[in-house]
PDB file of C-alpha atoms in Angstrom:
ATOM      1  CA  MET A   1       0.000   0.000   0.000  1.00  0.00           C
ATOM      2  CA  ALA A   2       1.187   3.527  -0.756  1.00  0.00           C
ATOM      3  CA  LYS A   3       2.324   5.725   2.096  1.00  0.00           C
ATOM      4  CA  HIS A   4       0.321   8.804   3.081  1.00  0.00           C
ATOM      5  CA  ILE A   5       2.076  12.152   2.936  1.00  0.00           C
ATOM      6  CA  SER A   6       2.567  13.213   6.540  1.00  0.00           C
ATOM      7  CA  LEU A   7       3.921  16.684   5.822  1.00  0.00           C
ATOM      8  CA  THR A   8       2.696  19.888   7.390  1.00  0.00           C
ATOM      9  CA  VAL A   9       3.413  22.878   5.173  1.00  0.00           C
ATOM     10  CA  SER A  10       4.176  25.869   7.405  1.00  0.00           C
ATOM     11  CA  GLU A  11       3.617  28.554   4.728  1.00  0.00           C
ATOM     12  CA  SER A  12       0.130  29.778   3.917  1.00  0.00           C
ATOM     13  CA  ILE A  13      -1.515  29.213   0.543  1.00  0.00           C
ATOM     14  CA  LYS A  14      -1.208  32.932  -0.187  1.00  0.00           C
ATOM     15  CA  GLU A  15       2.554  32.873   0.523  1.00  0.00           C
ATOM     16  CA  LEU A  16       3.026  29.789  -1.660  1.00  0.00           C
ATOM     17  CA  LYS A  17       1.117  31.358  -4.573  1.00  0.00           C
ATOM     18  CA  ALA A  18       3.187  34.549  -4.264  1.00  0.00           C
ATOM     19  CA  SER A  19       6.384  32.484  -4.227  1.00  0.00           C
ATOM     20  CA  LEU A  20       5.114  30.461  -7.186  1.00  0.00           C
ATOM     21  CA  ALA A  21       4.679  33.627  -9.259  1.00  0.00           C
ATOM     22  CA  LYS A  22       8.251  34.718  -8.538  1.00  0.00           C
ATOM     23  CA  GLN A  23       9.956  31.507  -9.684  1.00  0.00           C
ATOM     24  CA  PRO A  24      11.800  31.724 -13.022  1.00  0.00           C
ATOM     25  CA  THR A  25      12.105  28.022 -13.887  1.00  0.00           C
ATOM     26  CA  ILE A  26       9.613  25.208 -14.386  1.00  0.00           C
ATOM     27  CA  LEU A  27      11.408  22.955 -11.901  1.00  0.00           C
ATOM     28  CA  LYS A  28      11.113  25.485  -9.077  1.00  0.00           C
ATOM     29  CA  ARG A  29       7.473  26.155  -9.943  1.00  0.00           C
ATOM     30  CA  SER A  30       6.728  22.423  -9.898  1.00  0.00           C
ATOM     31  CA  ARG A  31       8.271  22.056  -6.454  1.00  0.00           C
ATOM     32  CA  ILE A  32       6.097  24.835  -5.071  1.00  0.00           C
ATOM     33  CA  LYS A  33       3.031  23.424  -6.856  1.00  0.00           C
ATOM     34  CA  ALA A  34       3.656  20.161  -5.011  1.00  0.00           C
ATOM     35  CA  LEU A  35       3.568  22.051  -1.704  1.00  0.00           C
ATOM     36  CA  LEU A  36       0.387  23.831  -2.789  1.00  0.00           C
ATOM     37  CA  LEU A  37      -1.301  20.518  -3.607  1.00  0.00           C
ATOM     38  CA  ILE A  38      -0.358  19.176  -0.181  1.00  0.00           C
ATOM     39  CA  LYS A  39      -1.444  22.350   1.636  1.00  0.00           C
ATOM     40  CA  GLU A  40      -4.793  22.482  -0.169  1.00  0.00           C
ATOM     41  CA  GLY A  41      -5.415  18.809   0.625  1.00  0.00           C
ATOM     42  CA  LYS A  42      -5.896  17.811  -3.017  1.00  0.00           C
ATOM     43  CA  VAL A  43      -3.423  14.907  -2.792  1.00  0.00           C
ATOM     44  CA  VAL A  44      -2.804  12.161  -0.276  1.00  0.00           C
ATOM     45  CA  TYR A  45       0.019  10.139  -1.856  1.00  0.00           C
ATOM     46  CA  THR A  46       3.260  11.028  -3.625  1.00  0.00           C
ATOM     47  CA  ARG A  47       2.035   9.103  -6.652  1.00  0.00           C
ATOM     48  CA  ASP A  48      -0.900  11.560  -6.945  1.00  0.00           C
ATOM     49  CA  ILE A  49       1.493  14.509  -7.041  1.00  0.00           C
ATOM     50  CA  SER A  50       3.734  12.727  -9.533  1.00  0.00           C
ATOM     51  CA  LYS A  51       0.801  12.105 -11.879  1.00  0.00           C
ATOM     52  CA  LYS A  52      -0.374  15.722 -11.718  1.00  0.00           C
ATOM     53  CA  LEU A  53       3.060  17.300 -12.119  1.00  0.00           C
ATOM     54  CA  LYS A  54       4.510  14.670 -14.508  1.00  0.00           C
ATOM     55  CA  TYR A  55       7.513  13.851 -12.318  1.00  0.00           C
ATOM     56  CA  ASP A  56       8.602  10.487 -10.964  1.00  0.00           C
ATOM     57  CA  ARG A  57       7.210   9.441  -7.589  1.00  0.00           C
ATOM     58  CA  ARG A  58      10.705   9.132  -6.157  1.00  0.00           C
ATOM     59  CA  THR A  59      11.556  12.685  -7.254  1.00  0.00           C
ATOM     60  CA  VAL A  60       8.483  14.054  -5.492  1.00  0.00           C
ATOM     61  CA  TYR A  61       9.407  12.050  -2.389  1.00  0.00           C
ATOM     62  CA  ASN A  62      12.880  13.623  -2.449  1.00  0.00           C
ATOM     63  CA  TRP A  63      11.304  17.095  -2.699  1.00  0.00           C
ATOM     64  CA  ILE A  64       9.230  16.367   0.386  1.00  0.00           C
ATOM     65  CA  LYS A  65      12.275  15.166   2.323  1.00  0.00           C
ATOM     66  CA  THR A  66      14.191  18.291   1.272  1.00  0.00           C
ATOM     67  CA  TYR A  67      11.336  20.505   2.440  1.00  0.00           C
ATOM     68  CA  GLU A  68      11.187  18.701   5.783  1.00  0.00           C
ATOM     69  CA  SER A  69      14.902  19.153   6.422  1.00  0.00           C
ATOM     70  CA  GLN A  70      15.639  22.574   4.836  1.00  0.00           C
ATOM     71  CA  GLY A  71      12.298  24.332   4.451  1.00  0.00           C
ATOM     72  CA  LEU A  72      11.076  26.356   1.486  1.00  0.00           C
ATOM     73  CA  VAL A  73      14.468  27.980   0.854  1.00  0.00           C
ATOM     74  CA  GLY A  74      16.145  24.592   0.560  1.00  0.00           C
ATOM     75  CA  LEU A  75      13.395  23.285  -1.697  1.00  0.00           C
ATOM     76  CA  ILE A  76      13.687  26.223  -4.105  1.00  0.00           C
ATOM     77  CA  LYS A  77      17.478  25.928  -4.286  1.00  0.00           C
ATOM     78  CA  VAL A  78      18.367  23.721  -7.266  1.00  0.00           C
ATOM     79  CA  ALA A  79      21.785  22.184  -6.757  1.00  0.00           C
ATOM     80  CA  SER A  80      22.698  21.009 -10.224  1.00  0.00           C
ATOM     81  CA  GLY A  81      25.458  21.930 -12.613  1.00  0.00           C
ATOM     82  CA  GLY A  82      28.493  20.555 -10.850  1.00  0.00           C
ATOM     83  CA  ASN A  83      31.788  22.223 -10.148  1.00  0.00           C
ATOM     84  CA  ASN A  84      32.773  24.359 -13.109  1.00  0.00           C
ATOM     85  CA  THR A  85      36.222  25.555 -12.139  1.00  0.00           C
ATOM     86  CA  PRO A  86      38.092  27.476 -14.820  1.00  0.00           C
ATOM     87  CA  VAL A  87      41.114  25.730 -16.299  1.00  0.00           C
ATOM     88  CA  LEU A  88      42.887  28.944 -17.264  1.00  0.00           C
ATOM     89  CA  SER A  89      43.746  31.241 -14.383  1.00  0.00           C
ATOM     90  CA  SER A  90      42.994  34.943 -14.634  1.00  0.00           C
ATOM     91  CA  GLU A  91      46.742  35.626 -14.864  1.00  0.00           C
ATOM     92  CA  ILE A  92      47.098  33.402 -17.929  1.00  0.00           C
ATOM     93  CA  LYS A  93      43.974  34.878 -19.532  1.00  0.00           C
ATOM     94  CA  HIS A  94      45.308  38.388 -19.035  1.00  0.00           C
ATOM     95  CA  GLY A  95      48.734  37.389 -20.397  1.00  0.00           C
ATOM     96  CA  ILE A  96      47.197  35.836 -23.524  1.00  0.00           C
ATOM     97  CA  LYS A  97      45.093  38.928 -24.109  1.00  0.00           C
ATOM     98  CA  GLU A  98      48.125  41.194 -23.778  1.00  0.00           C
ATOM     99  CA  LYS A  99      50.256  38.999 -26.042  1.00  0.00           C
ATOM    100  CA  LEU A 100      47.634  38.851 -28.809  1.00  0.00           C
ATOM    101  CA  SER A 101      46.899  42.576 -28.623  1.00  0.00           C
ATOM    102  CA  GLN A 102      50.541  43.554 -29.232  1.00  0.00           C
ATOM    103  CA  PRO A 103      50.982  44.667 -32.857  1.00  0.00           C
ATOM    104  CA  ASP A 104      54.560  43.357 -33.067  1.00  0.00           C
ATOM    105  CA  THR A 105      53.817  39.874 -31.711  1.00  0.00           C
ATOM    106  CA  ASN A 106      55.558  36.954 -33.384  1.00  0.00           C
ATOM    107  CA  ILE A 107      52.790  34.439 -32.627  1.00  0.00           C
ATOM    108  CA  THR A 108      50.990  33.289 -35.759  1.00  0.00           C
ATOM    109  CA  SER A 109      49.296  30.066 -34.634  1.00  0.00           C
ATOM    110  CA  TYR A 110      47.606  28.540 -31.624  1.00  0.00           C
ATOM    111  CA  VAL A 111      50.398  25.971 -31.330  1.00  0.00           C
ATOM    112  CA  GLU A 112      52.919  28.786 -30.927  1.00  0.00           C
ATOM    113  CA  LEU A 113      50.628  30.439 -28.387  1.00  0.00           C
ATOM    114  CA  LEU A 114      50.360  27.143 -26.516  1.00  0.00           C
ATOM    115  CA  ASP A 115      54.168  26.867 -26.422  1.00  0.00           C
ATOM    116  CA  TRP A 116      54.375  30.471 -25.199  1.00  0.00           C
ATOM    117  CA  VAL A 117      51.942  29.723 -22.352  1.00  0.00           C
ATOM    118  CA  ARG A 118      53.945  26.630 -21.373  1.00  0.00           C
ATOM    119  CA  SER A 119      57.264  28.493 -21.375  1.00  0.00           C
ATOM    120  CA  THR A 120      55.981  31.661 -19.688  1.00  0.00           C
ATOM    121  CA  TYR A 121      53.656  30.229 -17.027  1.00  0.00           C
ATOM    122  CA  GLY A 122      54.927  26.662 -16.773  1.00  0.00           C
ATOM    123  CA  GLU A 123      51.419  25.190 -17.005  1.00  0.00           C
ATOM    124  CA  GLU A 124      50.136  22.445 -19.242  1.00  0.00           C
ATOM    125  CA  VAL A 125      47.023  23.615 -21.077  1.00  0.00           C
ATOM    126  CA  LYS A 126      45.132  21.567 -23.634  1.00  0.00           C
ATOM    127  CA  TYR A 127      45.059  22.895 -27.179  1.00  0.00           C
ATOM    128  CA  LYS A 128      41.265  22.826 -27.315  1.00  0.00           C
ATOM    129  CA  THR A 129      40.975  24.820 -24.080  1.00  0.00           C
ATOM    130  CA  LEU A 130      43.305  27.521 -25.359  1.00  0.00           C
ATOM    131  CA  TYR A 131      41.686  27.568 -28.789  1.00  0.00           C
ATOM    132  CA  THR A 132      38.151  27.834 -27.351  1.00  0.00           C
ATOM    133  CA  HIS A 133      39.141  30.616 -24.965  1.00  0.00           C
ATOM    134  CA  CYS A 134      40.868  32.633 -27.678  1.00  0.00           C
ATOM    135  CA  ARG A 135      38.063  32.205 -30.219  1.00  0.00           C
ATOM    136  CA  ASN A 136      35.111  32.720 -27.858  1.00  0.00           C
ATOM    137  CA  HIS A 137      36.399  35.327 -25.431  1.00  0.00           C
ATOM    138  CA  LEU A 138      39.080  37.184 -27.343  1.00  0.00           C
ATOM    139  CA  LYS A 139      37.547  36.765 -30.829  1.00  0.00           C
ATOM    140  CA  SER A 140      40.998  35.981 -32.223  1.00  0.00           C
ATOM    141  CA  ARG A 141      41.691  34.154 -35.447  1.00  0.00           C
ATOM    142  CA  LEU A 142      45.269  33.060 -35.724  1.00  0.00           C
ATOM    143  CA  LYS A 143      45.949  31.744 -39.195  1.00  0.00           C
ATOM    144  CA  VAL A 144      48.875  30.005 -40.794  1.00  0.00           C
ATOM    145  CA  ALA A 145      49.214  29.818 -44.567  1.00  0.00           C
ATOM    146  CA  ARG A 146      49.206  26.345 -46.030  1.00  0.00           C
ATOM    147  CA  LYS A 147      52.413  25.063 -47.486  1.00  0.00           C
ATOM    148  CA  SER A 148      52.668  25.119 -51.248  1.00  0.00           C
ATOM    149  CA  HIS A 149      52.832  21.782 -53.025  1.00  0.00           C
ATOM    150  CA  HIS A 150      56.347  20.786 -54.031  1.00  0.00           C
ATOM    151  CA  LYS A 151      55.262  19.773 -57.558  1.00  0.00           C
ATOM    152  CA  LYS A 152      53.517  23.041 -58.349  1.00  0.00           C
ATOM    153  CA  ASP A 153      54.692  24.575 -61.631  1.00  0.00           C
ATOM    154  CA  PRO A 154      55.540  28.325 -61.382  1.00  0.00           C
ATOM    155  CA  GLN A 155      54.910  28.780 -65.135  1.00  0.00           C
ATOM    156  CA  ALA A 156      51.389  27.380 -64.762  1.00  0.00           C
ATOM    157  CA  ILE A 157      50.701  29.976 -62.055  1.00  0.00           C
ATOM    158  CA  GLU A 158      51.777  32.810 -64.386  1.00  0.00           C
ATOM    159  CA  ALA A 159      49.679  31.395 -67.230  1.00  0.00           C
ATOM    160  CA  PHE A 160      46.672  31.161 -64.908  1.00  0.00           C
ATOM    161  CA  LYS A 161      47.096  34.763 -63.782  1.00  0.00           C
ATOM    162  CA  LYS A 162      47.219  35.960 -67.404  1.00  0.00           C
ATOM    163  CA  THR A 163      44.049  34.129 -68.446  1.00  0.00           C
ATOM    164  CA  THR A 164      41.835  35.200 -65.564  1.00  0.00           C
ATOM    165  CA  GLN A 165      39.621  38.213 -65.966  1.00  0.00           C
ATOM    166  CA  TYR A 166      40.962  39.869 -62.802  1.00  0.00           C
ATOM    167  CA  ALA A 167      44.564  39.955 -64.050  1.00  0.00           C
ATOM    168  CA  ARG A 168      43.762  42.304 -66.936  1.00  0.00           C
TER     169      ARG A 168
END
């Protein structure tokens, strides 16, 4: 047999509705709606809440346990996203920005920039991390010309230039 919800919601219905209107995300609104359903007496079991709100019964049970231990503030707090610590320190970011903004810099590729970071700061940084930071945050586009093919005929290049309409 399913277990009855033995939770007493300390906030009034008016307070819960006001808090519901302030919430920016669907998840937070759903959590407060669950409290409203309990406070209004419309549900008796967690499975009833889960059917109305389209969440798993276990999830609703966890919400109730969170509310019992931490209150409304703890229930509204969504602890997801993990630990997103930056790989590049602010010192390295500032150094890269300064190096790329110098007009007389000798760096022409991201590999050279990666070597410069290793030699200057003594830190190992992945190429993709450096590339993503430079492209997304600094809007830089370091380019290296492709090597010319060793079998390319110089006379064919001159003949091509003479026959194109732009060479006239």
